XYZ file of C-alpha atoms in Angstrom:
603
model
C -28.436 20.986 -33.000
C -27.761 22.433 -29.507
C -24.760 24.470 -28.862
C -22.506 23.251 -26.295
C -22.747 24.489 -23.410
C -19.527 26.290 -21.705
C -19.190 26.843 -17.968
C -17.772 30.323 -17.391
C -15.693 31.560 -14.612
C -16.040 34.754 -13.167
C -12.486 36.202 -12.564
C -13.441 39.795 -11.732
C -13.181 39.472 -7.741
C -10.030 38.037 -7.531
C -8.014 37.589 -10.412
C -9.898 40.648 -11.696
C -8.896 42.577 -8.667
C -5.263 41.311 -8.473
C -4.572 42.039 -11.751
C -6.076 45.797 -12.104
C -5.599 46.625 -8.165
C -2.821 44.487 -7.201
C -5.909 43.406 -4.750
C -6.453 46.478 -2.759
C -10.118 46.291 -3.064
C -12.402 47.180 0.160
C -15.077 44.376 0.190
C -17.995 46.720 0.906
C -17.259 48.776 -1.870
C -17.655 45.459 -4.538
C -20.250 43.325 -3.031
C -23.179 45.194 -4.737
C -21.319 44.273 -7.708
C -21.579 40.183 -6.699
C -25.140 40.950 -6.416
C -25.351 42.339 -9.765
C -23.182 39.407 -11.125
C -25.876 36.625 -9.425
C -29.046 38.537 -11.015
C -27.038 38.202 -14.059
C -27.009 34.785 -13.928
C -23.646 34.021 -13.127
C -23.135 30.952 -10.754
C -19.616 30.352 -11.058
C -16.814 32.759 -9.344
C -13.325 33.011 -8.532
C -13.939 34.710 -4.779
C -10.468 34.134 -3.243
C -6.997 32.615 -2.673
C -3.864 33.369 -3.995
C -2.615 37.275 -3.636
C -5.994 38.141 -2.563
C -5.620 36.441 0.332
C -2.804 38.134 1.917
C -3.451 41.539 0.487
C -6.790 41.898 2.312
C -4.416 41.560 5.830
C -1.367 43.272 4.294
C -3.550 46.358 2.788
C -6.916 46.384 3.884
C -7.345 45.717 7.320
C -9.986 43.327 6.293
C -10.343 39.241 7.392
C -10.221 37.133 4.042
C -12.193 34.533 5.830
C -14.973 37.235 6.895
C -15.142 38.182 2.950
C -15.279 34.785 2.033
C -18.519 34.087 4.241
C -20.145 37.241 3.673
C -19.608 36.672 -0.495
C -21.281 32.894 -0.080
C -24.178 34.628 2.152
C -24.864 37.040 -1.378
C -24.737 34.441 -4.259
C -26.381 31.698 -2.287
C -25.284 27.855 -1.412
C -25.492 26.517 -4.784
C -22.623 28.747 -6.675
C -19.185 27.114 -7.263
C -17.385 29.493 -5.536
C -13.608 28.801 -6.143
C -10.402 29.725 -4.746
C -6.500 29.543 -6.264
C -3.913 27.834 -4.207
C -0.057 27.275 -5.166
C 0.319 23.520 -4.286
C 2.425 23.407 -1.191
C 2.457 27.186 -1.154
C -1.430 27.137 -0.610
C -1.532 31.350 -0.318
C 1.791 31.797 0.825
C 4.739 32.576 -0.970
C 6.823 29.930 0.933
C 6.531 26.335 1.369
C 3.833 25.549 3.927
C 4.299 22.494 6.255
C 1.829 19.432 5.842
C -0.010 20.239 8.963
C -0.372 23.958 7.299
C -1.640 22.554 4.124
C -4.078 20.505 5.551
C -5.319 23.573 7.904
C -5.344 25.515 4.603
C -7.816 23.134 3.095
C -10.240 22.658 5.972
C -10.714 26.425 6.480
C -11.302 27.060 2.924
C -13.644 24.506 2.919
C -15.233 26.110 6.474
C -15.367 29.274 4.799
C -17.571 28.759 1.890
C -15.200 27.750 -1.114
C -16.217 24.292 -3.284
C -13.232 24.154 -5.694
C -9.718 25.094 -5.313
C -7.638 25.497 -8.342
C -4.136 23.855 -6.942
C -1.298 24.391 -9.707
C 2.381 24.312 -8.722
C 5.053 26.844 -10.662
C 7.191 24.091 -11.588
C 4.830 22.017 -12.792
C 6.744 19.547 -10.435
C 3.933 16.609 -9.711
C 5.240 15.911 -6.353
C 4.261 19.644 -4.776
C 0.450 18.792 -6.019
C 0.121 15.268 -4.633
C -0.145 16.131 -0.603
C -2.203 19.362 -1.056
C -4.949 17.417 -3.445
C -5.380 14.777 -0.729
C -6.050 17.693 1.655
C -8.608 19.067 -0.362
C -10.467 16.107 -1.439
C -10.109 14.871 2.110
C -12.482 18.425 3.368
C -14.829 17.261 0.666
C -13.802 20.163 -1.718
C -13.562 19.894 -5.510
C -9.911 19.980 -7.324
C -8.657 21.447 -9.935
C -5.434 20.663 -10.861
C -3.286 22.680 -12.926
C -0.437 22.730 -16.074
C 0.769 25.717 -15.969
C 1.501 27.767 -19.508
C 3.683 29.895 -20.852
C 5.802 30.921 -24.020
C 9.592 30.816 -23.478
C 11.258 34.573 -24.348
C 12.825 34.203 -27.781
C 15.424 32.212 -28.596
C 14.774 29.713 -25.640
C 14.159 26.074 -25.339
C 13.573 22.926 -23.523
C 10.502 23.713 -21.951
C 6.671 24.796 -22.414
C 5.871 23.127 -25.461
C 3.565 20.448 -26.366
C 5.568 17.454 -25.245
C 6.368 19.282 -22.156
C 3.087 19.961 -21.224
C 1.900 16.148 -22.476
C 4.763 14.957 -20.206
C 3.423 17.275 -17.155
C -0.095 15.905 -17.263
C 0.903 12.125 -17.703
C 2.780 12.387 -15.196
C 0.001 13.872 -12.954
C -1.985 11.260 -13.963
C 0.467 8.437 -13.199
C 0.804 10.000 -9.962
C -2.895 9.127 -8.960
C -3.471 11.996 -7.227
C -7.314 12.580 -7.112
C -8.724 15.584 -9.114
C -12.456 16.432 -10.582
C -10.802 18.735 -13.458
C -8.194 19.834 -15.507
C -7.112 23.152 -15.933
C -4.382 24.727 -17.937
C -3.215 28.036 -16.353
C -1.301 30.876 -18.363
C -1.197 33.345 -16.118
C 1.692 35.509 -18.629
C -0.707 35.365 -21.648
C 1.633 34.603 -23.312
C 1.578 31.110 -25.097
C 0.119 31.016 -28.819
C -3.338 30.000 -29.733
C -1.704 27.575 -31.981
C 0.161 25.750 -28.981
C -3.112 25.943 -26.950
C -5.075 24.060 -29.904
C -2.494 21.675 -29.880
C -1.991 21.205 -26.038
C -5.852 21.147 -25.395
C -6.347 18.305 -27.731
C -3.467 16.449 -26.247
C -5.151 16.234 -22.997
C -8.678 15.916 -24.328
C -6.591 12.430 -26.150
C -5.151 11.523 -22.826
C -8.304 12.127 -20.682
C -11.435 11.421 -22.721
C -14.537 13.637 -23.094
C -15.963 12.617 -19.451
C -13.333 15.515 -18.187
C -13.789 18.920 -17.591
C -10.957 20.914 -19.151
C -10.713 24.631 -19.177
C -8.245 27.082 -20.046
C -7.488 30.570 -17.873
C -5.289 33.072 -19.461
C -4.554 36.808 -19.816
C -4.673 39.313 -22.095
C -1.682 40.970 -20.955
C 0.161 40.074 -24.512
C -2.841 41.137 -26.960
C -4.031 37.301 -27.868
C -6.456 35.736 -25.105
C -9.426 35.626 -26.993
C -7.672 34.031 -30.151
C -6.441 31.726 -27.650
C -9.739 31.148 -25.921
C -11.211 30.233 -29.404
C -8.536 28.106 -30.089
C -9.200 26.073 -26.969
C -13.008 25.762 -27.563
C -12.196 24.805 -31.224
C -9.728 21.931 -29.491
C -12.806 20.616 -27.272
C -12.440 22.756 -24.087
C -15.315 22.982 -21.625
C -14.456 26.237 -19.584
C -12.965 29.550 -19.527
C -12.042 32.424 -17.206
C -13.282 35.509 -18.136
C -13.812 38.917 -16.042
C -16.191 41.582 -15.540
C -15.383 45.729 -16.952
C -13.449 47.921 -15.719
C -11.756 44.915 -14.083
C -11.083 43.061 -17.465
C -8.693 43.500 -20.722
C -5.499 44.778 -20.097
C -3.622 42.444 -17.483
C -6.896 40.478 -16.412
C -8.874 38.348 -18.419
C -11.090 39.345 -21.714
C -14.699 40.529 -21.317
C -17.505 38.962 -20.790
C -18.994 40.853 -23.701
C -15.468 40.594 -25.657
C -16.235 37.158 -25.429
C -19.714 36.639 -25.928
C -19.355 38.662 -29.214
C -16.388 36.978 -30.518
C -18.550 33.275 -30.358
C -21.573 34.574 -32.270
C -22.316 32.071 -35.317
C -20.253 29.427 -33.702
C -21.571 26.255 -31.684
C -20.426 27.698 -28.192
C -22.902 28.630 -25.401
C -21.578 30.555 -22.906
C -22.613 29.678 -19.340
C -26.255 30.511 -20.929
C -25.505 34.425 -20.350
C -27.039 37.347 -21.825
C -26.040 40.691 -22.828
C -28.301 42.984 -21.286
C -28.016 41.242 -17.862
C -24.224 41.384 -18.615
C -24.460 45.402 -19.295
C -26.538 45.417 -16.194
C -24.161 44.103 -14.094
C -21.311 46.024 -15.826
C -22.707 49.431 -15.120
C -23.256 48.330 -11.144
C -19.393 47.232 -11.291
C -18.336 50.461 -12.941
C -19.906 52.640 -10.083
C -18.358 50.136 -7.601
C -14.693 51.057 -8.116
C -15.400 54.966 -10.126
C -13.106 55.913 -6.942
C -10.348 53.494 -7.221
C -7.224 54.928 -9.085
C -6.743 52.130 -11.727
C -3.166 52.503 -13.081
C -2.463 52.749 -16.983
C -0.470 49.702 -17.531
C -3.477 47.753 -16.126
C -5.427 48.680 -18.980
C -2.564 48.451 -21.825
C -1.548 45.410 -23.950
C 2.277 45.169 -23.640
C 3.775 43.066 -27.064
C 7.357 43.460 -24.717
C 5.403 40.289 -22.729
C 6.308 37.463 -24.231
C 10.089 38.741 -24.259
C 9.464 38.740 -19.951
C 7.224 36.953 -19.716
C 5.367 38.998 -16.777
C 1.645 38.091 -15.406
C -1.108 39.999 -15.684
C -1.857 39.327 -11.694
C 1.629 40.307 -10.617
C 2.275 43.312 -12.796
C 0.099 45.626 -11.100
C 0.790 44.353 -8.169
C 4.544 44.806 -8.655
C 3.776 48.357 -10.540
C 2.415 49.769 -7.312
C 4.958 48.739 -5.284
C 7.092 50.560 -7.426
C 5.222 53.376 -6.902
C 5.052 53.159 -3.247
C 9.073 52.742 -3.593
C 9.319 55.777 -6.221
C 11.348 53.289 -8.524
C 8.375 53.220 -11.028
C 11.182 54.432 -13.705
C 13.000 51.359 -13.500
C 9.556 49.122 -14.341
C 10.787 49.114 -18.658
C 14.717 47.871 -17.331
C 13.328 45.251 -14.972
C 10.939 43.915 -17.461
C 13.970 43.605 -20.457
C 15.833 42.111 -17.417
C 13.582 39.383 -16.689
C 14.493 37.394 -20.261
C 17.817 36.423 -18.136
C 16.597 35.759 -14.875
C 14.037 33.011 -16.546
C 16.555 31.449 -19.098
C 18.659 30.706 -16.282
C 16.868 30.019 -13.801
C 15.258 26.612 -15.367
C 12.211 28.175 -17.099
C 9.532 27.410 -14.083
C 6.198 28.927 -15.161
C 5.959 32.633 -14.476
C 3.174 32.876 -11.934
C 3.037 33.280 -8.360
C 5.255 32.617 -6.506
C 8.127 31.605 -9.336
C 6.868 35.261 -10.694
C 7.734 37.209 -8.347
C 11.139 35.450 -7.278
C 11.772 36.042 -11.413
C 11.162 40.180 -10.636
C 12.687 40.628 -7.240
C 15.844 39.048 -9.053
C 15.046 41.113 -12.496
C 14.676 43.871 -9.773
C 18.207 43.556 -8.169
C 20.007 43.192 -11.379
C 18.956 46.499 -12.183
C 18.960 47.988 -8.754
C 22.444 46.725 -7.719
C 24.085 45.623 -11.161
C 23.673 42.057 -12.835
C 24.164 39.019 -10.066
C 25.316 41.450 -7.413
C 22.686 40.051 -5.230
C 20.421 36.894 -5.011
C 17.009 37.390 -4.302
C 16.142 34.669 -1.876
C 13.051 32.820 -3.258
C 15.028 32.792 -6.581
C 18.337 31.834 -4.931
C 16.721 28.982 -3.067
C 14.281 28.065 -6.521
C 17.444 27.542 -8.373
C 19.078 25.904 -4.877
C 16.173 23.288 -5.137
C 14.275 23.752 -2.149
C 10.645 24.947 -3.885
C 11.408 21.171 -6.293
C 12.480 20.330 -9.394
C 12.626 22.890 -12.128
C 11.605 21.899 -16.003
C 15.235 21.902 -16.542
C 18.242 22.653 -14.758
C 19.615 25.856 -14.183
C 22.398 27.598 -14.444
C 25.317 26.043 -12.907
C 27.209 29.060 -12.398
C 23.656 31.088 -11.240
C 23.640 27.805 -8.795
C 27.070 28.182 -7.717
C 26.386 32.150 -6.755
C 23.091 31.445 -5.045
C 24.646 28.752 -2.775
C 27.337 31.242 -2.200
C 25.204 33.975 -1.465
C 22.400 32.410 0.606
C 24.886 29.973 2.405
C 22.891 26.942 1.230
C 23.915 23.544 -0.520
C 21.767 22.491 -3.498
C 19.078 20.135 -2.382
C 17.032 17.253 -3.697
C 15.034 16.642 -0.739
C 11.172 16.975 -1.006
C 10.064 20.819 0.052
C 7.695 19.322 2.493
C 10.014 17.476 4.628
C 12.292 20.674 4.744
C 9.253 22.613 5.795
C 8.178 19.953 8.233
C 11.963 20.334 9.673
C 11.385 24.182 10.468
C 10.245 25.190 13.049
C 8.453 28.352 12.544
C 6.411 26.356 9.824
C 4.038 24.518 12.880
C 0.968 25.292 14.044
C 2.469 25.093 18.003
C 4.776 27.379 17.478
C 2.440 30.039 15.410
C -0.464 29.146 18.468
C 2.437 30.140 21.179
C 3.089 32.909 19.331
C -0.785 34.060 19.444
C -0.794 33.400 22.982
C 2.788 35.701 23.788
C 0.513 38.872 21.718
C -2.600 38.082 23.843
C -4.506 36.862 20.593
C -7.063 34.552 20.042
C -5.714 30.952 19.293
C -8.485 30.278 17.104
C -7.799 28.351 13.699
C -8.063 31.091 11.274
C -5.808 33.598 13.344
C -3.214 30.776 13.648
C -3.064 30.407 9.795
C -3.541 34.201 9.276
C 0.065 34.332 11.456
C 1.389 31.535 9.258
C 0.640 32.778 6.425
C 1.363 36.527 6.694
C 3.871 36.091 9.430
C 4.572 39.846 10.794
C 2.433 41.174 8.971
C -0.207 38.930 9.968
C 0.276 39.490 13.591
C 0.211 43.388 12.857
C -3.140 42.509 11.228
C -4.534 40.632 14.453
C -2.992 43.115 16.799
C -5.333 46.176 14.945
C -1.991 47.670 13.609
C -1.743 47.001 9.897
C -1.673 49.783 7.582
C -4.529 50.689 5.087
C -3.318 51.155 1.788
C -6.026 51.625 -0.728
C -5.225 53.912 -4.282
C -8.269 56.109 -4.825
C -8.544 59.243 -7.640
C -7.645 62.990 -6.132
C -10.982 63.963 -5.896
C -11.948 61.453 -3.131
C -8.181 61.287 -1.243
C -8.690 65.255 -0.621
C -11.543 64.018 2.203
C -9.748 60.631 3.002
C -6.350 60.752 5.513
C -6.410 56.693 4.806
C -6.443 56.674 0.812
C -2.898 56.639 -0.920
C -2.548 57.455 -4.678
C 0.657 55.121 -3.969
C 3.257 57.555 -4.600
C 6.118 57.492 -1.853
C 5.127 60.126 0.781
C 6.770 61.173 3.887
C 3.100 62.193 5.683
C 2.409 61.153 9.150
C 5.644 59.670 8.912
C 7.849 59.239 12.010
C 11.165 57.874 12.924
C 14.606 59.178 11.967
C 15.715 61.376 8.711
C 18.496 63.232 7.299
C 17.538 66.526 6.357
C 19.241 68.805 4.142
C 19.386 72.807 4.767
C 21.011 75.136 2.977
C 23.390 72.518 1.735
C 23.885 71.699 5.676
C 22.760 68.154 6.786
C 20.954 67.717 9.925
C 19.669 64.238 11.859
C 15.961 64.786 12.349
C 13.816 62.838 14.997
C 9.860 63.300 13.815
C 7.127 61.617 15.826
C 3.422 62.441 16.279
C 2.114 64.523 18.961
C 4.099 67.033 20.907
C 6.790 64.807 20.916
C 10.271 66.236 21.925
C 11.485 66.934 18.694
C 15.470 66.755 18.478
C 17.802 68.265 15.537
C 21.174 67.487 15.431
C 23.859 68.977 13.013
C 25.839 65.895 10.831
C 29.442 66.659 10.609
C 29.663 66.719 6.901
C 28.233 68.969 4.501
C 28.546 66.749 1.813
C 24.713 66.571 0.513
C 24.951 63.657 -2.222
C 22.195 61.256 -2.077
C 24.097 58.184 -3.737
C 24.209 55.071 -2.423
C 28.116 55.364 -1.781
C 29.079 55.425 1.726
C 30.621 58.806 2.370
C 33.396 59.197 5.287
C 33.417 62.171 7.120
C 34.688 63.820 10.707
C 31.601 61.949 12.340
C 31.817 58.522 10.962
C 31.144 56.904 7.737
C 27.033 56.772 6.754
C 25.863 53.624 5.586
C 22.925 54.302 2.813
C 19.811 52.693 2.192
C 20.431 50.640 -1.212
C 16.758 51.986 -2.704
C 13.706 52.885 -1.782
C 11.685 50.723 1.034
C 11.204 49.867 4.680
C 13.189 48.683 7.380
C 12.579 44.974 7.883
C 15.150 44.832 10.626
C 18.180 46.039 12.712
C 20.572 43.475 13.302
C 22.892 45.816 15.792
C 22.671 48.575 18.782
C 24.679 51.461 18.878
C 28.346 50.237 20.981
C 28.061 46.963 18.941
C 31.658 46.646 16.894
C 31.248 45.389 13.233
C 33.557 44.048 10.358
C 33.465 44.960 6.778
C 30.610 43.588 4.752
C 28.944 42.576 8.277
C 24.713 42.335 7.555
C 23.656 45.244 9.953
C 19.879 46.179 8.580
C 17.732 44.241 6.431
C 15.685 46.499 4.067
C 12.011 45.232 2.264
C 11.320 46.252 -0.985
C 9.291 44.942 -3.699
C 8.351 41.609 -1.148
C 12.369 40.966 -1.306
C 14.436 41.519 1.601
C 18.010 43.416 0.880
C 21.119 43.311 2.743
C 22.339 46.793 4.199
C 26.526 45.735 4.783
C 28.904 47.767 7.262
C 31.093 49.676 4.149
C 33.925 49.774 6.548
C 34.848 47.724 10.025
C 34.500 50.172 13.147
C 31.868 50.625 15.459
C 28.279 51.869 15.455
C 28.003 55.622 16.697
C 24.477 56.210 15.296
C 21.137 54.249 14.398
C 18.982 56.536 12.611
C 16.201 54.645 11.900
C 13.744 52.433 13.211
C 11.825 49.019 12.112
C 8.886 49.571 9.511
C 9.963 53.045 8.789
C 10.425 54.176 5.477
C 13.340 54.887 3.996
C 14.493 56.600 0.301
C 17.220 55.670 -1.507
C 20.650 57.049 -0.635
C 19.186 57.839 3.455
C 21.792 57.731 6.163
C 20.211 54.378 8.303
C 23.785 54.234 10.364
C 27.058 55.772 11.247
C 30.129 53.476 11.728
C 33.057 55.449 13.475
């Protein structure tokens, strides 16, 4: 008797990647690797779409459509090469228009992708109906998604059996057109018991004519149990990555996986182990100078109690390392139990994942509900759909508060048809105003990256790629990540000999001016401290300026919004401490900025 035959997905270029690198890989440095991977005999990859998408224009000063074509020129025109997209987020990490979800499809489908794997957060049927018209429509193959998790302990009324059994009736009731079925635990968390069970639910509601696969993580310690369980239950497909991009937070081996079948009636995708080794050791030399952090190699049993995904934990790691708030990671994970429970237990994966840690993130940054993170606010507020159950009322009454925004039960696609800076006209106009190109792709590059984008198109977006010491001493681009004032310019406070000075720093032979502060007080808190010269108004934490909302002159009231900070993807509020009027500006947009910094000086 024949073993069946499993198709296997090769995660190592982009979920691989995200998970490990938080997707700061340069594309010349891996493609010998995709060749390896095709001699191997591997037909099937995962080659881009979700964070690896924007990362390439936020961090690599690379085009993800130009990787895309050159990646289907290397394995040839018959691989399935497949892409993730977030329902009506596509790759962004707001709602996209129609007319941007369409334009999201037809490039993809332009740039050399044959399935996209479409799952929404909320597992709310309505955000996957529009987008799998758009791909079907560009002749592309869809997968649509449940998405998995375990609930932290002591939770319920969601992601279980019945819920997931509920989720995929309803997505077939819904008609929406799909060519297979994928369940998507992007945590690792859920048990291989509850993936038997779930996997022969839908193999019950479906038949045997349909493809099912499972994708998961190891991230909690039990993906291959899981993945066995699933085969056991009459799966047909799994996701599974490539060393040193695999384990950890990505997905098991290849090899993991091909030994943990033997004596059992499972072919996988007809692969071999030598070839696999092969292709292995050409990976390996690939990325030997990429700086691969710890907890991308670690199983974490604290998961489940978050529960965190592999692809964002890295991802979210560095940034905390670019921030210097990398201490804080073990807090913000214990956090996170909280934020989900009452926030209406939407999956944990991109974007409900991050809006989870940003708010996990302020509760330990500025003290429990101080702020709202705004993707979480407006999650909780409705606007992103229906959550698997409702949230907190009194999380709801703080984030409508906060955000100055009613709860909503209005489809997310008509509010994002109703804003403005969500259509292609105004993103074209916008291309035409920086002298760019108004081609398709730049217009969706804009859209989808918004000022960072533009900085992309415009040649001025940063690189940002984590190599080991030995190869940064000859590189002035590479960054091990950790927050560094080199080649920095802009505005700082300075302390000297306990006296405090204003420092202007720019490139060049610049003027360079130093003035004395009027207060010798050199704490680095976050308080505002009064003084002769005015009363500083600190940066919250560690991060950039996103913007300045006044000018020097302007007058201001107490708890006015005067400077919007970015850290960790979330934007935070910088308030006038006192009314008066602004004497002193002291930084300026994208700079960086530590905790505790003078940015202003109200007298």
């Amino acid at each position: 008797m024949s073993k069946k035959y499993i198709d296997i997905m090769d995660t190592t270029f982009r979920d691989g990647f995200q998970s490990v690198f938080g997707g700061r890989v340069l594309m010349n440095d891996f493609f010998p690797a995709v060749e390896a991977a095709k001699d191997a005999g591997i037909n099937h990859f995962e080659f881009g779409g979700g964070a690896r998408f924007q990362s390439l224009f936020f961090y690599l000063q690379e085009n993800a459509f130009d990787m895309m074509d050159r990646f289907r020129e290397i394995v040839g025109p018959d691989a399935n090469l497949q892409t993730l997209a977030r329902g009506i987020n596509t790759v962004m990490l707001d709602t996209g228009s129609r007319e941007l979800i369409d334009l999201h499809a037809k490039l993809f489908a332009k740039h050399g992708t044959t399935t996209i794997r479409n799952f929404d957060a909320l597992n709310d049927v309505q955000n996957l109906e529009y987008s799998a018209e758009c791909i079907k429509k560009y002749g592309l193959n869809h997968e649509v998604v449940v998405t998995l998790m375990d609930l932290p302990p002591g939770c319920f009324g969601a992601h279980d059996v019945a819920f997931y059994e509920k989720t995929l009736r309803n997505i077939l009731d819904s008609g929406l057109p799909y060519d297979s079925i994928c369940f998507k635990d992007a945590s690792g968390t859920s048990s291989p018991q509850k993936i038997y069970e779930t996997i022969q639910m839908a193999r019950r509601l479906v038949g045997n004519d349909t493809h099912i696969r499972l994708h998961t993580h190891e991230t909690a310690g039990v993906s291959v149990s899981c993945y066995l369980a699933a085969l056991e239950a009459g799966a047909d497909g799994i996701d599974l990555a490539a060393s040193p991009v695999s384990g950890g937070t990505s997905q098991p081996d290849i090899l993991t996986m091909l030994h943990a079948v033997k004596g059992k009636n499972f072919d996988l995708g007809g692969l071999e182990i030598d070839k696999i080794l092969k292709y292995e050791e050409v990976l390996k030399d690939c990325l030997k100078d990429y700086f691969i952090p710890p907890e991308a190699t670690q199983v974490s049993p604290l998961i489940p109690f978050s529960p965190m995904p592999g692809g964002a934990l890295t991802a979210n790691t560095q940034m905390m390392r670019d921030n210097g708030t990398l201490d804080k990671f073990p807090e913000v994970i214990k956090a996170m139990q909280e934020v989900v429970e009452r926030g209406g237990y939407g999956t944990s994966v991109t974007p409900v994942s991050q809006f989870y840690w940003q708010q996990a993130y302020a509760n330990v940054m500025f003290g429990p509900w101080k702020q709202i993170a705004p993707g979480y606010g407006k999650m909780v507020l409705g606007y992103f759909g229906k959550t698997p159950v409702a949230p907190d009322a009194e999380i709801v009454k703080l984030a409508s508060e906060k955000l100055k925004l009613e709860p909503t039960t209005l489809n997310p696609l008509d509010i994002a048809d109703a804003d403005e800076k969500k259509r292609i006209s105004v993103w074209k106009q916008r291309l035409e105003i920086e002298g760019i190109e108004t081609t398709e792709e730049n217009i969706f590059i804009a859209a989808a990256c918004d000022e960072k984008g533009i900085a992309f198109l415009k040649g001025e977006a940063p690189l940002n790629v984590r190599k080991n010491d030995s190869v940064c001493e000859n590189d002035k681009d590479c960054k091990l990540g950790e927050n560094k004032m080199a080649n920095a310019s802009g505005n700082y406070t300075v302390v000297v000999d306990g006296q405090r000075f204003n420092v202007s720093i720019a490139e060049g032979n610049a003027d360079i001016q130093v003035t004395p502060v009027a207060n010798s007080n050199t704490t680095t808190s976050s308080t505002p401290v009064a003084s002769n010269g005015g009363t500083e108004v600190p940066a919250a934490v560690n991060g950039a300026v996103w913007k300045i909302l006044v000018k020097e002159g302007d007058r201001v009231e107490k708890d006015q919004q005067i400077i919007i900070l970015e850290a960790m993807k979330m934007e935070i509020d910088i308030t006038a401490p006192v009314s008066g009027v602004i004497t002193k500006i002291l930084v300026n947009p994208a700079q960086a900025v530590d905790e505790g910094q003078t940015l202003a000086i109200i007298g």
